[in-house]
Tab-separated table of C-alpha atoms in Angstrom:
chain	number	residue	atom	x	y	z
A	218	MET	CA	-55.003	18.179	-53.971
A	219	LYS	CA	-54.248	14.824	-55.532
A	220	PHE	CA	-50.860	13.769	-54.103
A	221	CYS	CA	-49.046	14.108	-50.703
A	222	SER	CA	-46.587	17.077	-50.876
A	223	GLU	CA	-44.364	15.246	-48.411
A	224	CYS	CA	-44.081	11.748	-50.030
A	225	ALA	CA	-45.849	12.040	-53.443
A	226	GLN	CA	-48.254	9.141	-52.701
A	227	PRO	CA	-51.980	9.523	-53.732
A	228	ILE	CA	-54.013	11.484	-51.164
A	229	SER	CA	-57.184	10.346	-49.419
A	230	LYS	CA	-60.150	12.348	-48.119
A	231	LEU	CA	-61.208	11.140	-44.735
A	232	VAL	CA	-62.043	12.127	-41.089
A	233	PRO	CA	-58.865	11.618	-39.033
A	234	ALA	CA	-59.131	9.994	-35.627
A	235	GLY	CA	-60.135	12.636	-33.048
A	236	ASP	CA	-61.310	15.030	-35.719
A	237	ASN	CA	-64.870	15.792	-36.798
A	238	ARG	CA	-64.480	16.826	-40.474
A	239	GLN	CA	-62.944	15.475	-43.707
A	240	ARG	CA	-59.328	16.344	-44.401
A	241	TYR	CA	-56.820	15.532	-47.150
A	242	VAL	CA	-54.800	12.761	-45.492
A	243	CYS	CA	-51.783	10.738	-46.671
A	244	VAL	CA	-52.247	7.199	-45.416
A	245	SER	CA	-48.640	6.379	-46.453
A	246	CYS	CA	-46.771	8.922	-44.272
A	247	ASP	CA	-49.709	9.980	-42.022
A	248	THR	CA	-49.525	13.630	-42.914
A	249	ILE	CA	-52.800	15.613	-42.565
A	250	HIS	CA	-52.992	18.463	-45.102
A	251	TYR	CA	-55.173	21.067	-43.358
A	252	GLN	CA	-56.721	23.795	-45.534
A	253	ASN	CA	-57.710	27.131	-43.950
A	254	PRO	CA	-59.211	30.462	-44.907
A	255	ARG	CA	-57.053	33.068	-46.475
A	256	ILE	CA	-56.774	36.802	-45.501
A	257	VAL	CA	-57.178	39.506	-48.106
A	258	ALA	CA	-55.653	42.710	-46.599
A	259	GLY	CA	-56.233	46.109	-48.048
A	260	THR	CA	-56.972	49.802	-47.320
A	261	LEU	CA	-59.541	52.469	-47.704
A	262	PRO	CA	-57.361	55.423	-48.688
A	263	THR	CA	-59.226	58.666	-48.170
A	264	TYR	CA	-58.580	62.334	-48.865
A	265	LYS	CA	-60.956	64.955	-47.490
A	266	GLY	CA	-64.004	62.705	-48.094
A	267	GLN	CA	-62.797	61.418	-51.459
A	268	VAL	CA	-61.796	57.752	-51.699
A	269	LEU	CA	-59.043	56.138	-53.824
A	270	LEU	CA	-60.068	53.274	-56.052
A	271	CYS	CA	-58.084	51.141	-58.548
A	272	LYS	CA	-59.403	49.810	-61.863
A	273	ARG	CA	-58.266	46.143	-62.050
A	274	ALA	CA	-55.826	45.136	-64.793
A	275	ILE	CA	-56.160	41.406	-63.945
A	276	GLU	CA	-58.811	38.797	-63.491
A	277	PRO	CA	-61.046	38.217	-61.534
A	278	ARG	CA	-63.203	41.311	-62.329
A	279	LYS	CA	-60.761	42.923	-64.814
A	280	GLY	CA	-61.890	46.451	-65.635
A	281	TYR	CA	-63.886	46.853	-62.450
A	282	TRP	CA	-62.991	49.214	-59.587
A	283	THR	CA	-61.675	48.017	-56.211
A	284	LEU	CA	-59.902	49.163	-53.053
A	285	PRO	CA	-56.229	48.317	-53.108
A	286	ALA	CA	-56.018	44.837	-51.464
A	287	GLY	CA	-54.527	41.391	-51.935
A	288	PHE	CA	-53.525	38.119	-50.233
A	289	MET	CA	-51.655	38.569	-47.006
A	290	GLU	CA	-48.190	36.974	-47.088
A	291	ASN	CA	-46.445	34.778	-44.588
A	292	GLY	CA	-44.191	36.763	-42.253
A	293	GLU	CA	-46.023	40.028	-42.293
A	294	THR	CA	-48.751	41.642	-40.088
A	295	THR	CA	-52.205	42.460	-41.410
A	296	GLU	CA	-51.288	46.165	-41.450
A	297	GLU	CA	-48.048	45.465	-43.234
A	298	GLY	CA	-49.876	43.463	-45.805
A	299	ALA	CA	-52.521	46.161	-46.351
A	300	LEU	CA	-49.935	48.883	-46.804
A	301	ARG	CA	-47.821	46.775	-49.106
A	302	GLU	CA	-50.742	46.035	-51.356
A	303	THR	CA	-51.619	49.755	-51.336
A	304	LEU	CA	-48.106	50.562	-52.504
A	305	GLU	CA	-47.982	47.817	-55.066
A	306	GLU	CA	-51.406	48.544	-56.718
A	307	ALA	CA	-51.554	52.325	-56.349
A	308	ASN	CA	-48.118	53.533	-55.396
A	309	ALA	CA	-49.974	55.201	-52.508
A	310	ARG	CA	-49.076	55.667	-48.809
A	311	ILE	CA	-51.647	56.351	-45.954
A	312	GLN	CA	-51.180	57.883	-42.530
A	313	ASN	CA	-52.294	56.401	-39.182
A	314	PRO	CA	-54.091	53.297	-40.642
A	315	HIS	CA	-56.770	51.878	-38.347
A	316	LEU	CA	-58.744	48.666	-38.656
A	317	TYR	CA	-62.021	49.655	-40.325
A	318	THR	CA	-63.810	46.580	-41.668
A	319	MET	CA	-63.252	42.832	-41.187
A	320	ILE	CA	-65.571	40.978	-43.516
A	321	ALA	CA	-65.880	37.167	-43.609
A	322	VAL	CA	-66.627	35.660	-46.954
A	323	PRO	CA	-67.180	32.067	-45.902
A	324	HIS	CA	-68.363	30.595	-49.278
A	325	ILE	CA	-64.926	31.322	-50.718
A	326	SER	CA	-63.135	30.825	-47.385
A	327	GLN	CA	-61.638	34.266	-47.189
A	328	VAL	CA	-61.548	37.116	-44.631
A	329	HIS	CA	-61.151	40.621	-46.047
A	330	ILE	CA	-59.583	43.206	-43.740
A	331	PHE	CA	-59.483	46.882	-44.625
A	332	PHE	CA	-57.554	49.622	-42.814
A	333	GLN	CA	-58.761	53.228	-43.250
A	334	GLY	CA	-56.325	56.158	-43.409
A	335	GLU	CA	-55.900	59.547	-45.077
A	336	LEU	CA	-53.454	59.553	-48.035
A	337	ALA	CA	-50.027	60.822	-46.948
A	338	ASP	CA	-49.696	62.734	-50.245
A	339	LEU	CA	-51.392	62.859	-53.693
A	340	ASP	CA	-48.384	61.252	-55.497
A	341	PHE	CA	-50.168	57.985	-56.446
A	342	SER	CA	-50.114	56.114	-59.724
A	343	CYS	CA	-50.883	52.672	-61.344
A	344	GLY	CA	-49.110	49.604	-60.210
A	345	PRO	CA	-48.840	46.602	-62.593
A	346	GLU	CA	-52.182	45.234	-61.517
A	347	SER	CA	-54.067	48.478	-62.086
A	348	LEU	CA	-55.331	50.124	-65.284
A	349	GLU	CA	-56.232	53.440	-63.565
A	350	VAL	CA	-56.002	54.881	-60.063
A	351	ARG	CA	-57.986	57.908	-59.051
A	352	LEU	CA	-59.882	59.716	-56.232
A	353	PHE	CA	-63.628	59.722	-56.329
A	354	ASP	CA	-66.150	62.025	-54.708
A	355	GLU	CA	-69.100	60.201	-53.146
A	356	VAL	CA	-71.443	61.178	-55.995
A	357	ASP	CA	-69.005	59.886	-58.633
A	358	ILE	CA	-68.388	56.442	-57.192
A	359	PRO	CA	-69.077	53.821	-59.862
A	360	TRP	CA	-71.313	51.626	-57.716
A	361	GLN	CA	-72.377	49.441	-60.566
A	362	GLU	CA	-68.746	48.894	-61.630
A	363	LEU	CA	-67.304	47.838	-58.237
A	364	ALA	CA	-65.246	44.613	-58.312
A	365	PHE	CA	-66.404	42.936	-55.116
A	366	PRO	CA	-69.081	43.079	-52.442
A	367	THR	CA	-66.479	43.710	-49.773
A	368	THR	CA	-65.455	46.868	-51.701
A	369	SER	CA	-69.007	48.206	-51.808
A	370	THR	CA	-69.753	47.282	-48.247
A	371	THR	CA	-66.704	49.117	-46.985
A	372	LEU	CA	-67.419	52.179	-49.105
A	373	ARG	CA	-71.066	52.382	-48.104
A	374	ARG	CA	-70.221	52.057	-44.468
A	375	PHE	CA	-67.541	54.805	-44.803
A	376	TYR	CA	-70.036	57.328	-46.228
A	377	SER	CA	-72.657	56.330	-43.673
A	378	ASP	CA	-70.174	56.797	-40.808
A	379	ARG	CA	-68.947	60.049	-42.333
A	380	GLN	CA	-72.474	61.415	-42.600
A	381	GLN	CA	-73.084	60.537	-38.983
A	382	THR	CA	-70.021	62.365	-37.766
A	383	ILE	CA	-71.038	65.485	-39.830
A	384	ASP	CA	-74.605	65.340	-38.499
A	385	ASN	CA	-73.431	64.904	-34.903
A	386	LYS	CA	-70.550	67.337	-35.205
A	387	GLN	CA	-68.314	64.607	-33.869
A	388	SER	CA	-64.664	64.197	-34.515
A	389	PRO	CA	-64.210	62.104	-37.638
A	390	SER	CA	-62.795	59.035	-35.882
A	391	LEU	CA	-64.334	55.879	-37.341
A	392	PRO	CA	-65.399	52.749	-35.552
A	393	THR	CA	-64.474	49.191	-36.508
A	394	HIS	CA	-67.043	46.958	-38.214
A	395	VAL	CA	-67.279	43.206	-38.489
A	396	PHE	CA	-69.538	41.778	-41.269
A	397	ASP	CA	-70.171	38.693	-43.241
A	398	ILE	CA	-70.909	38.584	-46.870
A	399	PRO	CA	-73.953	36.366	-47.357
A	400	GLU	CA	-74.090	33.542	-49.870
A	401	LYS	CA	-76.504	35.394	-52.181
A	402	ASP	CA	-73.753	37.876	-53.052
A	403	LYS	CA	-71.289	35.180	-54.084
A	404	LEU	CA	-71.604	35.655	-57.847
A	405	LYS	CA	-70.013	39.068	-57.439
A	406	LEU	CA	-66.978	37.619	-55.769
B	255	MET	CA	-43.325	20.888	-49.229
B	256	LYS	CA	-41.305	18.390	-51.412
B	257	PHE	CA	-43.673	17.214	-54.141
B	258	CYS	CA	-46.390	18.878	-56.225
B	259	SER	CA	-49.804	17.998	-54.849
B	260	GLU	CA	-51.298	18.130	-58.344
B	261	CYS	CA	-48.827	15.943	-60.292
B	262	ALA	CA	-46.496	14.405	-57.701
B	263	GLN	CA	-43.265	15.741	-59.394
B	264	PRO	CA	-40.526	17.274	-57.195
B	265	ILE	CA	-41.176	20.882	-56.242
B	266	SER	CA	-38.854	23.881	-56.839
B	267	LYS	CA	-38.434	27.054	-54.820
B	268	LEU	CA	-38.167	30.103	-57.163
B	269	VAL	CA	-39.553	33.552	-57.850
B	270	PRO	CA	-42.307	33.141	-60.520
B	271	ALA	CA	-42.436	35.602	-63.425
B	272	GLY	CA	-44.218	38.857	-62.350
B	273	ASP	CA	-43.790	38.060	-58.632
B	274	ASN	CA	-41.315	39.352	-56.214
B	275	ARG	CA	-40.889	36.562	-53.624
B	276	GLN	CA	-39.962	32.876	-53.614
B	277	ARG	CA	-42.746	30.351	-53.922
B	278	TYR	CA	-43.123	26.597	-54.129
B	279	VAL	CA	-43.498	26.023	-57.879
B	280	CYS	CA	-43.988	22.878	-59.922
B	281	VAL	CA	-42.025	23.283	-63.134
B	282	SER	CA	-43.724	20.218	-64.570
B	283	CYS	CA	-47.349	21.409	-64.407
B	284	ASP	CA	-46.738	25.120	-63.705
B	285	THR	CA	-48.722	25.136	-60.423
B	286	ILE	CA	-47.705	27.796	-57.901
B	287	HIS	CA	-48.308	26.587	-54.352
B	288	TYR	CA	-48.961	29.798	-52.351
B	289	GLN	CA	-48.616	29.658	-48.621
B	290	ASN	CA	-50.498	32.245	-46.507
B	291	PRO	CA	-51.089	33.106	-42.861
B	292	ARG	CA	-53.548	31.183	-40.786
B	293	ILE	CA	-56.247	32.627	-38.552
B	294	VAL	CA	-56.713	31.414	-34.981
B	295	ALA	CA	-60.115	32.425	-33.817
B	296	GLY	CA	-61.186	32.437	-30.188
B	297	THR	CA	-63.170	34.193	-27.466
B	298	LEU	CA	-62.702	36.158	-24.252
B	299	PRO	CA	-65.617	34.751	-22.210
B	300	THR	CA	-66.440	37.026	-19.305
B	301	TYR	CA	-68.768	36.871	-16.316
B	302	LYS	CA	-69.156	39.948	-14.105
B	303	GLY	CA	-65.446	40.775	-14.444
B	304	GLN	CA	-64.310	37.180	-14.221
B	305	VAL	CA	-62.767	35.490	-17.274
B	306	LEU	CA	-63.034	31.839	-18.409
B	307	LEU	CA	-59.737	30.009	-19.084
B	308	CYS	CA	-59.016	26.512	-20.265
B	309	LYS	CA	-56.020	24.401	-19.112
B	310	ARG	CA	-54.547	22.826	-22.293
B	311	ALA	CA	-54.704	19.009	-22.531
B	312	ILE	CA	-52.572	18.962	-25.731
B	313	GLU	CA	-49.315	20.337	-26.974
B	314	PRO	CA	-48.076	22.969	-27.576
B	315	ARG	CA	-48.110	24.334	-24.059
B	316	LYS	CA	-49.884	21.414	-22.471
B	317	GLY	CA	-50.842	22.175	-18.855
B	318	TYR	CA	-50.834	25.998	-19.471
B	319	TRP	CA	-53.900	28.169	-19.421
B	320	THR	CA	-55.391	29.716	-22.438
B	321	LEU	CA	-58.513	31.420	-23.856
B	322	PRO	CA	-60.665	29.014	-25.975
B	323	ALA	CA	-59.318	29.326	-29.571
B	324	GLY	CA	-58.214	27.318	-32.519
B	325	PHE	CA	-57.632	27.361	-36.231
B	326	MET	CA	-60.475	28.822	-38.278
B	327	GLU	CA	-61.945	26.340	-40.801
B	328	ASN	CA	-62.814	26.746	-44.459
B	329	GLY	CA	-66.495	27.792	-44.966
B	330	GLU	CA	-67.065	29.569	-41.626
B	331	THR	CA	-66.901	33.182	-40.515
B	332	THR	CA	-64.372	34.366	-37.948
B	333	GLU	CA	-67.217	34.654	-35.381
B	334	GLU	CA	-68.515	31.214	-36.164
B	335	GLY	CA	-64.996	29.800	-35.766
B	336	ALA	CA	-64.506	31.559	-32.471
B	337	LEU	CA	-67.842	30.286	-31.009
B	338	ARG	CA	-67.220	26.783	-32.309
B	339	GLU	CA	-63.911	26.614	-30.619
B	340	THR	CA	-65.429	27.990	-27.396
B	341	LEU	CA	-68.001	25.204	-27.525
B	342	GLU	CA	-65.464	22.492	-28.358
B	343	GLU	CA	-62.896	23.445	-25.714
B	344	ALA	CA	-65.097	24.649	-22.877
B	345	ASN	CA	-68.724	23.636	-23.816
B	346	ALA	CA	-69.488	27.321	-23.289
B	347	ARG	CA	-71.650	29.825	-25.079
B	348	ILE	CA	-71.317	33.648	-25.097
B	349	GLN	CA	-73.784	36.387	-25.795
B	350	ASN	CA	-73.418	39.327	-28.258
B	351	PRO	CA	-69.808	38.570	-29.230
B	352	HIS	CA	-67.850	41.621	-30.524
B	353	LEU	CA	-64.434	41.788	-32.101
B	354	TYR	CA	-62.065	42.595	-29.221
B	355	THR	CA	-58.463	41.940	-30.246
B	356	MET	CA	-56.811	41.179	-33.590
B	357	ILE	CA	-53.213	40.314	-33.014
B	358	ALA	CA	-50.721	39.551	-35.858
B	359	VAL	CA	-48.007	37.109	-34.970
B	360	PRO	CA	-45.841	37.361	-38.040
B	361	HIS	CA	-42.986	35.120	-37.044
B	362	ILE	CA	-45.335	32.144	-37.052
B	363	SER	CA	-47.598	33.556	-39.875
B	364	GLN	CA	-50.722	33.626	-37.787
B	365	VAL	CA	-53.385	36.177	-36.949
B	366	HIS	CA	-55.280	35.698	-33.680
B	367	ILE	CA	-58.709	37.096	-33.427
B	368	PHE	CA	-60.668	37.267	-30.134
B	369	PHE	CA	-64.330	38.063	-29.710
B	370	GLN	CA	-65.374	39.242	-26.162
B	371	GLY	CA	-68.814	38.433	-24.792
B	372	GLU	CA	-70.524	37.619	-21.483
B	373	LEU	CA	-71.225	33.920	-20.851
B	374	ALA	CA	-74.792	32.935	-21.740
B	375	ASP	CA	-74.868	30.644	-18.645
B	376	LEU	CA	-72.505	29.011	-16.180
B	377	ASP	CA	-73.017	25.496	-17.705
B	378	PHE	CA	-69.516	25.044	-18.989
B	379	SER	CA	-67.144	22.054	-18.793
B	380	CYS	CA	-64.014	20.461	-20.276
B	381	GLY	CA	-63.909	19.548	-23.965
B	382	PRO	CA	-61.426	16.873	-25.130
B	383	GLU	CA	-58.626	19.405	-25.578
B	384	SER	CA	-58.954	20.836	-22.003
B	385	LEU	CA	-57.853	19.446	-18.599
B	386	GLU	CA	-59.734	22.059	-16.632
B	387	VAL	CA	-62.135	24.931	-17.433
B	388	ARG	CA	-62.839	27.612	-14.838
B	389	LEU	CA	-63.585	31.269	-14.131
B	390	PHE	CA	-60.866	33.497	-12.664
B	391	ASP	CA	-61.091	36.748	-10.764
B	392	GLU	CA	-58.448	39.226	-11.898
B	393	VAL	CA	-56.287	38.621	-8.776
B	394	ASP	CA	-56.242	34.870	-9.372
B	395	ILE	CA	-55.242	34.794	-13.018
B	396	PRO	CA	-52.147	32.570	-13.392
B	397	TRP	CA	-50.121	35.124	-15.371
B	398	GLN	CA	-46.963	32.971	-15.196
B	399	GLU	CA	-48.828	29.926	-16.510
B	400	LEU	CA	-50.580	31.404	-19.498
B	401	ALA	CA	-49.984	29.458	-22.725
B	402	PHE	CA	-49.417	32.194	-25.320
B	403	PRO	CA	-48.627	35.929	-25.504
B	404	THR	CA	-51.868	36.620	-27.357
B	405	THR	CA	-53.762	35.237	-24.306
B	406	SER	CA	-51.934	37.433	-21.861
B	407	THR	CA	-52.130	40.541	-24.164
B	408	THR	CA	-55.941	40.125	-24.534
B	409	LEU	CA	-56.395	39.579	-20.723
B	410	ARG	CA	-54.234	42.559	-19.790
B	411	ARG	CA	-56.068	44.743	-22.223
B	412	PHE	CA	-59.435	43.567	-20.877
B	413	TYR	CA	-58.625	44.460	-17.323
B	414	SER	CA	-57.130	47.814	-18.408
B	415	ASP	CA	-60.270	48.704	-20.415
B	416	ARG	CA	-62.462	47.581	-17.587
B	417	GLN	CA	-60.669	49.721	-15.091
B	418	GLN	CA	-61.062	52.709	-17.367
B	419	THR	CA	-64.798	52.232	-17.703
B	420	ILE	CA	-65.055	51.970	-13.936
B	421	ASP	CA	-62.918	55.087	-13.350
B	422	ASN	CA	-64.813	57.146	-15.880
B	423	LYS	CA	-68.197	55.669	-14.925
B	424	GLN	CA	-68.693	54.770	-18.610
B	425	SER	CA	-70.847	51.992	-19.949
B	426	PRO	CA	-68.742	48.800	-20.128
B	427	SER	CA	-68.667	48.683	-23.983
B	428	LEU	CA	-65.150	47.668	-25.043
B	429	PRO	CA	-63.193	49.037	-28.020
B	430	THR	CA	-61.419	46.962	-30.667
B	431	HIS	CA	-57.662	46.673	-30.531
B	432	VAL	CA	-55.133	45.691	-33.218
B	433	PHE	CA	-51.685	44.556	-32.082
B	434	ASP	CA	-48.643	42.767	-33.228
B	435	ILE	CA	-46.746	40.213	-31.114
B	436	PRO	CA	-43.035	41.175	-31.480
B	437	GLU	CA	-40.287	38.703	-32.328
B	438	LYS	CA	-38.851	38.725	-28.819
B	439	ASP	CA	-41.987	36.993	-27.502
B	440	LYS	CA	-41.762	34.193	-30.032
B	441	LEU	CA	-40.432	31.549	-27.548
B	442	LYS	CA	-43.700	31.720	-25.700
B	443	LEU	CA	-45.638	30.832	-28.866
């Protein structure tokens, strides 16, 4: 940020009165330009223990596999954003989505939120940002070719939770998990 | 937004190539200025069935009661943001925070996230944005003087969950809830 978006004068970086951190401030028109974390909303679409992944057609991490997800838009809910991204990237629909993982990624000021749900049908296909969309059995998941740590964290947790419900003969309802992605994983994001 | 924050030229509102919604775009330097929802992070501090509320010293809703919460900052996690706001507004600390409610408020493009936890001690007091900070029993909660729908939604859910654990003689572990605040409640936000 170099210029004020309200009056076009050069911007300053300073701690405003009554605040305790540096902000982008316009000393001409007194506007404070706050910057805040962004939400990436997505889904973990499942089908009888298989998971749906998309091969990215765009940077960053072009050619790597990811869960369908993207930046949440103004005017929508987290769930609406997650379902919209799933439709845009994989032409897929899921049933009864529930909040599965919320993962803070503080070194890039993002929060990734994934809703899990069974696919409503198997009529999925590539959206413009995907090179390939397919279902994977656990043994076939390309762990070394996953795009982001939040993808692998969510997948690992899903198979861990699933094993536990099988071992304990519980109903397959999944809990909600809240994580952070530590700084050491930042190269993968 | 009237001017480009990168080159100070007047901004346009148009649908960029490959996109499907209007954005603020600079046709001089080709920068697209995306706008995304902001996260409000806060806590539901509890103490043996009582809840801690803050009377707001600032607008909006000055003089009304709220849970400690505020805009999440770049570089922090949702939990860090929630605990920071609790310290800033009420000089209070909570133990073992867990994600309790995530409430989308799409008509103001916000997502409110509350972590519940028992107070670590009773040594709380007013921060600069609070006129008063105190614990309330359920019967004393000023329902008509609560600042925001996300405050009342979170409190009502807490007492409903709590009653259920008492009725069922369960351990008092609370689930995670995901809500939206409908348009009709927007005047209260």
